[in-house]
């Protein structure tokens, strides 16, 4: 089964293709290297997963992704994304499958890890302003009676709304917090890279 590996390749390709765009966003409020860091990280992730003997189980693949991002992505993004993937990996079990319940569980674990590592919340102008709205779409009270693909589509719209929201608020975390109110009007690069990753996964699953 290569589907997990194929999904990863789709996400990596999306990040690498948008490297310059992510750098241009980061240059407005940070040090302009988010795209380079993320592209380097996902290129290393592809190499690491290629070396795995078995990519049929999500837990080990997610663990490899997380560890590789921590080791290869500079700035805050590496530890934050890496922690998210590692926590998602730990949440995997024999019941993990391509369904709403598993998406909710893994996203919830990832977000909790990112919140703890980054000491951030929704509204701080970070990747959480995209990841939390995505996760909320999969909660039982919002997903009840809906198909997986209906929820995936809603979450895609929520991701874009989250990115748009970051334009309206001042950064409270990371290097962007140093420019404070002057960060208003610009999307958060981490929020954008989160949206790109999610939408690449959604586009892959729709095929």
mmCIF file of N, CA, C and O in Angstrom, residues 52-140:
data_model
loop_
_atom_site.group_PDB
_atom_site.id
_atom_site.type_symbol
_atom_site.label_atom_id
_atom_site.label_comp_id
_atom_site.label_asym_id
_atom_site.label_seq_id
_atom_site.Cartn_x
_atom_site.Cartn_y
_atom_site.Cartn_z
ATOM 1 N N UNK A 52 11.906 4.010 4.511
ATOM 2 C CA UNK A 52 11.137 3.137 5.398
ATOM 3 C C UNK A 52 10.782 1.834 4.685
ATOM 4 O O UNK A 52 10.393 1.853 3.513
ATOM 5 N N UNK A 53 10.907 0.728 5.396
ATOM 6 C CA UNK A 53 10.580 -0.574 4.807
ATOM 7 C C UNK A 53 9.076 -0.760 4.651
ATOM 8 O O UNK A 53 8.608 -1.438 3.738
ATOM 9 N N UNK A 54 8.301 -0.126 5.548
ATOM 10 C CA UNK A 54 6.846 -0.295 5.543
ATOM 11 C C UNK A 54 6.184 1.063 5.743
ATOM 12 O O UNK A 54 6.390 1.712 6.765
ATOM 13 N N UNK A 55 5.422 1.506 4.762
ATOM 14 C CA UNK A 55 4.719 2.792 4.876
ATOM 15 C C UNK A 55 3.204 2.586 4.867
ATOM 16 O O UNK A 55 2.450 3.490 4.519
ATOM 17 N N UNK A 56 2.760 1.398 5.262
ATOM 18 C CA UNK A 56 1.322 1.102 5.221
ATOM 19 C C UNK A 56 0.596 1.535 6.492
ATOM 20 O O UNK A 56 -0.625 1.639 6.488
ATOM 21 N N UNK A 57 1.344 1.790 7.569
ATOM 22 C CA UNK A 57 0.718 2.178 8.833
ATOM 23 C C UNK A 57 0.978 3.657 9.095
ATOM 24 O O UNK A 57 2.121 4.117 9.013
ATOM 25 N N UNK A 58 -0.073 4.424 9.407
ATOM 26 C CA UNK A 58 0.099 5.873 9.553
ATOM 27 C C UNK A 58 0.996 6.280 10.713
ATOM 28 O O UNK A 58 1.750 7.251 10.603
ATOM 29 N N UNK A 59 0.947 5.547 11.835
ATOM 30 C CA UNK A 59 1.729 5.943 13.008
ATOM 31 C C UNK A 59 3.210 6.097 12.743
ATOM 32 O O UNK A 59 3.785 7.172 12.974
ATOM 33 N N UNK A 60 3.888 5.048 12.243
ATOM 34 C CA UNK A 60 5.321 5.166 11.972
ATOM 35 C C UNK A 60 5.658 6.227 10.919
ATOM 36 O O UNK A 60 6.684 6.907 11.026
ATOM 37 N N UNK A 61 4.800 6.386 9.921
ATOM 38 C CA UNK A 61 5.057 7.403 8.899
ATOM 39 C C UNK A 61 4.959 8.799 9.514
ATOM 40 O O UNK A 61 5.827 9.658 9.289
ATOM 41 N N UNK A 62 3.924 9.040 10.291
ATOM 42 C CA UNK A 62 3.763 10.340 10.944
ATOM 43 C C UNK A 62 4.918 10.620 11.901
ATOM 44 O O UNK A 62 5.401 11.760 11.998
ATOM 45 N N UNK A 63 5.389 9.584 12.587
ATOM 46 C CA UNK A 63 6.528 9.758 13.503
ATOM 47 C C UNK A 63 7.787 10.145 12.729
ATOM 48 O O UNK A 63 8.535 11.040 13.142
ATOM 49 N N UNK A 64 8.006 9.492 11.598
ATOM 50 C CA UNK A 64 9.168 9.818 10.768
ATOM 51 C C UNK A 64 9.075 11.246 10.240
ATOM 52 O O UNK A 64 10.070 11.987 10.239
ATOM 53 N N UNK A 65 7.880 11.651 9.814
ATOM 54 C CA UNK A 65 7.677 13.021 9.332
ATOM 55 C C UNK A 65 8.013 14.016 10.438
ATOM 56 O O UNK A 65 8.752 14.982 10.233
ATOM 57 N N UNK A 66 7.456 13.777 11.624
ATOM 58 C CA UNK A 66 7.662 14.707 12.734
ATOM 59 C C UNK A 66 9.122 14.852 13.114
ATOM 60 O O UNK A 66 9.631 15.977 13.264
ATOM 61 N N UNK A 67 9.803 13.719 13.272
ATOM 62 C CA UNK A 67 11.206 13.760 13.668
ATOM 63 C C UNK A 67 12.058 14.442 12.609
ATOM 64 O O UNK A 67 12.966 15.225 12.927
ATOM 65 N N UNK A 68 11.752 14.181 11.346
ATOM 66 C CA UNK A 68 12.531 14.763 10.249
ATOM 67 C C UNK A 68 12.319 16.263 10.152
ATOM 68 O O UNK A 68 13.270 17.022 9.889
ATOM 69 N N UNK A 69 11.093 16.726 10.371
ATOM 70 C CA UNK A 69 10.834 18.166 10.346
ATOM 71 C C UNK A 69 11.580 18.877 11.471
ATOM 72 O O UNK A 69 12.150 19.954 11.268
ATOM 73 N N UNK A 70 11.573 18.275 12.661
ATOM 74 C CA UNK A 70 12.294 18.882 13.785
ATOM 75 C C UNK A 70 13.781 19.019 13.459
ATOM 76 O O UNK A 70 14.410 20.031 13.781
ATOM 77 N N UNK A 71 14.316 18.013 12.796
ATOM 78 C CA UNK A 71 15.759 17.993 12.504
ATOM 79 C C UNK A 71 16.147 18.885 11.325
ATOM 80 O O UNK A 71 17.308 19.285 11.213
ATOM 81 N N UNK A 72 15.199 19.209 10.442
ATOM 82 C CA UNK A 72 15.572 19.875 9.183
ATOM 83 C C UNK A 72 14.935 21.232 8.931
ATOM 84 O O UNK A 72 15.359 21.941 8.016
ATOM 85 N N UNK A 73 13.916 21.610 9.698
ATOM 86 C CA UNK A 73 13.253 22.896 9.474
ATOM 87 C C UNK A 73 13.706 23.894 10.530
ATOM 88 O O UNK A 73 13.549 23.652 11.730
ATOM 89 N N UNK A 74 14.254 25.020 10.071
ATOM 90 C CA UNK A 74 14.725 26.042 10.991
ATOM 91 C C UNK A 74 13.593 26.888 11.548
ATOM 92 O O UNK A 74 12.436 26.762 11.148
ATOM 93 N N UNK A 75 13.935 27.760 12.466
ATOM 94 C CA UNK A 75 12.939 28.655 13.059
ATOM 95 C C UNK A 75 11.974 27.909 13.954
ATOM 96 O O UNK A 75 12.225 26.787 14.393
ATOM 97 N N UNK A 76 10.821 28.523 14.192
ATOM 98 C CA UNK A 76 9.816 27.917 15.069
ATOM 99 C C UNK A 76 9.036 26.809 14.372
ATOM 100 O O UNK A 76 8.505 25.913 15.024
ATOM 101 N N UNK A 77 8.962 26.869 13.050
ATOM 102 C CA UNK A 77 8.089 25.951 12.312
ATOM 103 C C UNK A 77 8.491 24.492 12.502
ATOM 104 O O UNK A 77 7.626 23.617 12.642
ATOM 105 N N UNK A 78 9.781 24.195 12.509
ATOM 106 C CA UNK A 78 10.239 22.820 12.643
ATOM 107 C C UNK A 78 9.768 22.154 13.923
ATOM 108 O O UNK A 78 9.104 21.113 13.890
ATOM 109 N N UNK A 79 10.086 22.756 15.084
ATOM 110 C CA UNK A 79 9.630 22.176 16.342
ATOM 111 C C UNK A 79 8.103 22.114 16.463
ATOM 112 O O UNK A 79 7.572 21.145 17.011
ATOM 113 N N UNK A 80 7.405 23.104 15.931
ATOM 114 C CA UNK A 80 5.948 23.130 16.067
ATOM 115 C C UNK A 80 5.279 22.085 15.171
ATOM 116 O O UNK A 80 4.491 21.262 15.642
ATOM 117 N N UNK A 81 5.583 22.127 13.888
ATOM 118 C CA UNK A 81 5.019 21.122 12.985
ATOM 119 C C UNK A 81 5.490 19.723 13.377
ATOM 120 O O UNK A 81 4.711 18.763 13.354
ATOM 121 N N UNK A 82 6.767 19.614 13.716
ATOM 122 C CA UNK A 82 7.306 18.313 14.100
ATOM 123 C C UNK A 82 6.582 17.737 15.302
ATOM 124 O O UNK A 82 6.208 16.549 15.310
ATOM 125 N N UNK A 83 6.356 18.568 16.309
ATOM 126 C CA UNK A 83 5.623 18.131 17.499
ATOM 127 C C UNK A 83 4.207 17.707 17.129
ATOM 128 O O UNK A 83 3.701 16.697 17.626
ATOM 129 N N UNK A 84 3.572 18.465 16.245
ATOM 130 C CA UNK A 84 2.223 18.120 15.817
ATOM 131 C C UNK A 84 2.154 16.741 15.183
ATOM 132 O O UNK A 84 1.284 15.925 15.527
ATOM 133 N N UNK A 85 3.091 16.456 14.294
ATOM 134 C CA UNK A 85 3.109 15.138 13.645
ATOM 135 C C UNK A 85 3.444 14.024 14.635
ATOM 136 O O UNK A 85 2.879 12.934 14.568
ATOM 137 N N UNK A 86 4.354 14.292 15.578
ATOM 138 C CA UNK A 86 4.712 13.279 16.568
ATOM 139 C C UNK A 86 3.525 12.952 17.476
ATOM 140 O O UNK A 86 3.285 11.779 17.801
ATOM 141 N N UNK A 87 2.787 13.970 17.887
ATOM 142 C CA UNK A 87 1.616 13.746 18.741
ATOM 143 C C UNK A 87 0.517 13.000 17.971
ATOM 144 O O UNK A 87 -0.183 12.151 18.535
ATOM 145 N N UNK A 88 0.361 13.336 16.698
ATOM 146 C CA UNK A 88 -0.607 12.613 15.864
ATOM 147 C C UNK A 88 -0.203 11.149 15.734
ATOM 148 O O UNK A 88 -1.053 10.247 15.771
ATOM 149 N N UNK A 89 1.098 10.911 15.598
ATOM 150 C CA UNK A 89 1.597 9.540 15.490
ATOM 151 C C UNK A 89 1.246 8.731 16.729
ATOM 152 O O UNK A 89 0.810 7.576 16.654
ATOM 153 N N UNK A 90 1.420 9.352 17.902
ATOM 154 C CA UNK A 90 1.119 8.658 19.157
ATOM 155 C C UNK A 90 -0.370 8.376 19.310
ATOM 156 O O UNK A 90 -0.761 7.444 20.022
ATOM 157 N N UNK A 91 -1.208 9.184 18.657
ATOM 158 C CA UNK A 91 -2.657 9.004 18.751
ATOM 159 C C UNK A 91 -3.159 7.891 17.848
ATOM 160 O O UNK A 91 -4.318 7.480 17.949
ATOM 161 N N UNK A 92 -2.302 7.403 16.947
ATOM 162 C CA UNK A 92 -2.709 6.317 16.043
ATOM 163 C C UNK A 92 -2.835 5.000 16.804
ATOM 164 O O UNK A 92 -2.062 4.726 17.721
ATOM 165 N N UNK A 93 -3.810 4.223 16.407
ATOM 166 C CA UNK A 93 -3.978 2.884 16.965
ATOM 167 C C UNK A 93 -4.567 1.968 15.892
ATOM 168 O O UNK A 93 -4.640 2.353 14.717
ATOM 169 N N UNK A 94 -4.985 0.790 16.287
ATOM 170 C CA UNK A 94 -5.510 -0.177 15.311
ATOM 171 C C UNK A 94 -6.808 0.289 14.663
ATOM 172 O O UNK A 94 -7.198 -0.223 13.605
ATOM 173 N N UNK A 95 -7.492 1.234 15.309
ATOM 174 C CA UNK A 95 -8.762 1.731 14.769
ATOM 175 C C UNK A 95 -8.582 2.931 13.836
ATOM 176 O O UNK A 95 -9.556 3.417 13.256
ATOM 177 N N UNK A 96 -7.353 3.439 13.717
ATOM 178 C CA UNK A 96 -7.107 4.600 12.857
ATOM 179 C C UNK A 96 -7.382 4.231 11.401
ATOM 180 O O UNK A 96 -6.840 3.261 10.884
ATOM 181 N N UNK A 97 -8.251 5.002 10.770
ATOM 182 C CA UNK A 97 -8.650 4.719 9.389
ATOM 183 C C UNK A 97 -8.998 6.032 8.703
ATOM 184 O O UNK A 97 -8.954 7.104 9.312
ATOM 185 N N UNK A 98 -9.340 5.939 7.433
ATOM 186 C CA UNK A 98 -9.701 7.133 6.669
ATOM 187 C C UNK A 98 -11.158 7.479 6.969
ATOM 188 O O UNK A 98 -12.061 7.232 6.176
ATOM 189 N N UNK A 99 -11.381 8.067 8.148
ATOM 190 C CA UNK A 99 -12.736 8.434 8.524
ATOM 191 C C UNK A 99 -12.730 9.696 9.383
ATOM 192 O O UNK A 99 -11.665 10.176 9.805
ATOM 193 N N UNK A 100 -13.917 10.230 9.624
ATOM 194 C CA UNK A 100 -14.052 11.487 10.366
ATOM 195 C C UNK A 100 -13.489 11.355 11.779
ATOM 196 O O UNK A 100 -12.774 12.247 12.267
ATOM 197 N N UNK A 101 -13.793 10.257 12.436
ATOM 198 C CA UNK A 101 -13.353 10.059 13.817
ATOM 199 C C UNK A 101 -11.836 10.096 13.934
ATOM 200 O O UNK A 101 -11.280 10.721 14.846
ATOM 201 N N UNK A 102 -11.144 9.434 13.008
ATOM 202 C CA UNK A 102 -9.680 9.403 13.055
ATOM 203 C C UNK A 102 -9.088 10.781 12.735
ATOM 204 O O UNK A 102 -8.113 11.202 13.375
ATOM 205 N N UNK A 103 -9.650 11.474 11.753
ATOM 206 C CA UNK A 103 -9.184 12.830 11.455
ATOM 207 C C UNK A 103 -9.302 13.713 12.692
ATOM 208 O O UNK A 103 -8.385 14.463 13.033
ATOM 209 N N UNK A 104 -10.448 13.627 13.362
ATOM 210 C CA UNK A 104 -10.683 14.455 14.556
ATOM 211 C C UNK A 104 -9.670 14.133 15.646
ATOM 212 O O UNK A 104 -9.091 15.028 16.277
ATOM 213 N N UNK A 105 -9.439 12.852 15.860
ATOM 214 C CA UNK A 105 -8.531 12.416 16.923
ATOM 215 C C UNK A 105 -7.095 12.854 16.652
ATOM 216 O O UNK A 105 -6.423 13.404 17.537
ATOM 217 N N UNK A 106 -6.615 12.626 15.431
ATOM 218 C CA UNK A 106 -5.230 12.954 15.113
ATOM 219 C C UNK A 106 -4.991 14.460 15.072
ATOM 220 O O UNK A 106 -3.972 14.954 15.571
ATOM 221 N N UNK A 107 -5.944 15.189 14.486
ATOM 222 C CA UNK A 107 -5.821 16.652 14.463
ATOM 223 C C UNK A 107 -5.848 17.225 15.873
ATOM 224 O O UNK A 107 -5.079 18.138 16.200
ATOM 225 N N UNK A 108 -6.732 16.688 16.706
ATOM 226 C CA UNK A 108 -6.821 17.168 18.082
ATOM 227 C C UNK A 108 -5.523 16.959 18.837
ATOM 228 O O UNK A 108 -5.063 17.849 19.575
ATOM 229 N N UNK A 109 -4.917 15.788 18.664
ATOM 230 C CA UNK A 109 -3.642 15.493 19.324
ATOM 231 C C UNK A 109 -2.534 16.409 18.818
ATOM 232 O O UNK A 109 -1.720 16.919 19.600
ATOM 233 N N UNK A 110 -2.509 16.627 17.507
ATOM 234 C CA UNK A 110 -1.485 17.499 16.917
ATOM 235 C C UNK A 110 -1.613 18.924 17.442
ATOM 236 O O UNK A 110 -0.617 19.556 17.822
ATOM 237 N N UNK A 111 -2.835 19.429 17.469
ATOM 238 C CA UNK A 111 -3.069 20.807 17.921
ATOM 239 C C UNK A 111 -2.679 20.982 19.382
ATOM 240 O O UNK A 111 -2.040 21.974 19.758
ATOM 241 N N UNK A 112 -3.023 20.005 20.210
ATOM 242 C CA UNK A 112 -2.677 20.090 21.629
ATOM 243 C C UNK A 112 -1.163 20.142 21.800
ATOM 244 O O UNK A 112 -0.640 20.911 22.608
ATOM 245 N N UNK A 113 -0.455 19.348 20.999
ATOM 246 C CA UNK A 113 0.997 19.360 21.059
ATOM 247 C C UNK A 113 1.585 20.693 20.626
ATOM 248 O O UNK A 113 2.515 21.212 21.260
ATOM 249 N N UNK A 114 1.037 21.257 19.559
ATOM 250 C CA UNK A 114 1.515 22.550 19.056
ATOM 251 C C UNK A 114 1.217 23.662 20.060
ATOM 252 O O UNK A 114 2.058 24.540 20.302
ATOM 253 N N UNK A 115 0.035 23.625 20.654
ATOM 254 C CA UNK A 115 -0.319 24.634 21.659
ATOM 255 C C UNK A 115 0.631 24.590 22.845
ATOM 256 O O UNK A 115 1.066 25.626 23.351
ATOM 257 N N UNK A 116 0.948 23.382 23.284
ATOM 258 C CA UNK A 116 1.842 23.227 24.438
ATOM 259 C C UNK A 116 3.258 23.668 24.093
ATOM 260 O O UNK A 116 3.894 24.406 24.854
ATOM 261 N N UNK A 117 3.737 23.243 22.938
ATOM 262 C CA UNK A 117 5.107 23.568 22.533
ATOM 263 C C UNK A 117 5.266 25.073 22.277
ATOM 264 O O UNK A 117 6.262 25.681 22.667
ATOM 265 N N UNK A 118 4.275 25.660 21.610
ATOM 266 C CA UNK A 118 4.393 27.068 21.248
ATOM 267 C C UNK A 118 3.767 28.037 22.228
ATOM 268 O O UNK A 118 3.871 29.251 22.054
ATOM 269 N N UNK A 119 3.096 27.487 23.248
ATOM 270 C CA UNK A 119 2.372 28.313 24.229
ATOM 271 C C UNK A 119 1.514 29.353 23.506
ATOM 272 O O UNK A 119 1.569 30.546 23.806
ATOM 273 N N UNK A 120 0.753 28.870 22.546
ATOM 274 C CA UNK A 120 -0.073 29.760 21.719
ATOM 275 C C UNK A 120 -1.509 29.272 21.703
ATOM 276 O O UNK A 120 -1.797 28.111 22.000
ATOM 277 N N UNK A 121 -2.408 30.177 21.353
ATOM 278 C CA UNK A 121 -3.829 29.878 21.244
ATOM 279 C C UNK A 121 -4.359 30.475 19.943
ATOM 280 O O UNK A 121 -3.684 31.260 19.283
ATOM 281 N N UNK A 122 -5.587 30.121 19.614
ATOM 282 C CA UNK A 122 -6.256 30.740 18.470
ATOM 283 C C UNK A 122 -6.341 32.244 18.713
ATOM 284 O O UNK A 122 -6.654 32.693 19.810
ATOM 285 N N UNK A 123 -6.039 33.029 17.694
ATOM 286 C CA UNK A 123 -6.054 34.475 17.831
ATOM 287 C C UNK A 123 -4.683 35.089 18.028
ATOM 288 O O UNK A 123 -4.546 36.316 18.088
ATOM 289 N N UNK A 124 -3.640 34.242 18.105
ATOM 290 C CA UNK A 124 -2.275 34.744 18.260
ATOM 291 C C UNK A 124 -1.571 34.959 16.924
ATOM 292 O O UNK A 124 -0.407 35.314 16.884
ATOM 293 N N UNK A 125 -2.295 34.725 15.817
ATOM 294 C CA UNK A 125 -1.751 34.861 14.452
ATOM 295 C C UNK A 125 -0.663 33.820 14.209
ATOM 296 O O UNK A 125 0.507 34.135 13.962
ATOM 297 N N UNK A 126 -1.081 32.570 14.275
ATOM 298 C CA UNK A 126 -0.165 31.451 14.025
ATOM 299 C C UNK A 126 -0.879 30.385 13.192
ATOM 300 O O UNK A 126 -2.042 30.546 12.824
ATOM 301 N N UNK A 127 -0.200 29.270 12.983
ATOM 302 C CA UNK A 127 -0.783 28.131 12.281
ATOM 303 C C UNK A 127 -2.042 27.618 12.973
ATOM 304 O O UNK A 127 -2.912 27.024 12.328
ATOM 305 N N UNK A 128 -2.178 27.869 14.267
ATOM 306 C CA UNK A 128 -3.358 27.412 15.004
ATOM 307 C C UNK A 128 -4.637 28.082 14.519
ATOM 308 O O UNK A 128 -5.719 27.516 14.659
ATOM 309 N N UNK A 129 -4.515 29.270 13.937
ATOM 310 C CA UNK A 129 -5.703 29.960 13.418
ATOM 311 C C UNK A 129 -6.269 29.275 12.183
ATOM 312 O O UNK A 129 -7.391 29.572 11.765
ATOM 313 N N UNK A 130 -5.523 28.352 11.615
ATOM 314 C CA UNK A 130 -6.015 27.494 10.532
ATOM 315 C C UNK A 130 -6.314 26.086 11.046
ATOM 316 O O UNK A 130 -7.354 25.505 10.747
ATOM 317 N N UNK A 131 -5.405 25.544 11.844
ATOM 318 C CA UNK A 131 -5.552 24.158 12.292
ATOM 319 C C UNK A 131 -6.758 23.957 13.203
ATOM 320 O O UNK A 131 -7.460 22.940 13.090
ATOM 321 N N UNK A 132 -7.013 24.896 14.098
ATOM 322 C CA UNK A 132 -8.157 24.750 15.011
ATOM 323 C C UNK A 132 -9.486 24.794 14.255
ATOM 324 O O UNK A 132 -10.351 23.941 14.483
ATOM 325 N N UNK A 133 -9.712 25.746 13.339
ATOM 326 C CA UNK A 133 -10.962 25.714 12.554
ATOM 327 C C UNK A 133 -11.117 24.450 11.709
ATOM 328 O O UNK A 133 -12.239 23.950 11.547
ATOM 329 N N UNK A 134 -10.015 23.926 11.160
ATOM 330 C CA UNK A 134 -10.086 22.660 10.429
ATOM 331 C C UNK A 134 -10.580 21.563 11.372
ATOM 332 O O UNK A 134 -11.519 20.821 11.059
ATOM 333 N N UNK A 135 -9.953 21.470 12.537
ATOM 334 C CA UNK A 135 -10.303 20.438 13.510
ATOM 335 C C UNK A 135 -11.768 20.534 13.939
ATOM 336 O O UNK A 135 -12.459 19.514 14.068
ATOM 337 N N UNK A 136 -12.251 21.756 14.128
ATOM 338 C CA UNK A 136 -13.629 21.942 14.586
ATOM 339 C C UNK A 136 -14.645 21.350 13.614
ATOM 340 O O UNK A 136 -15.709 20.897 14.025
ATOM 341 N N UNK A 137 -14.316 21.324 12.338
ATOM 342 C CA UNK A 137 -15.216 20.741 11.337
ATOM 343 C C UNK A 137 -15.419 19.242 11.556
ATOM 344 O O UNK A 137 -16.463 18.700 11.187
ATOM 345 N N UNK A 138 -14.428 18.591 12.177
ATOM 346 C CA UNK A 138 -14.489 17.139 12.385
ATOM 347 C C UNK A 138 -15.083 16.754 13.733
ATOM 348 O O UNK A 138 -15.281 15.563 13.997
ATOM 349 N N UNK A 139 -15.361 17.725 14.596
ATOM 350 C CA UNK A 139 -15.946 17.417 15.899
ATOM 351 C C UNK A 139 -17.334 16.811 15.703
ATOM 352 O O UNK A 139 -18.053 17.178 14.774
ATOM 353 N N UNK A 140 -17.726 15.867 16.568
ATOM 354 C CA UNK A 140 -19.010 15.174 16.403
ATOM 355 C C UNK A 140 -20.196 16.116 16.230
ATOM 356 O O UNK A 140 -21.068 15.868 15.389
#
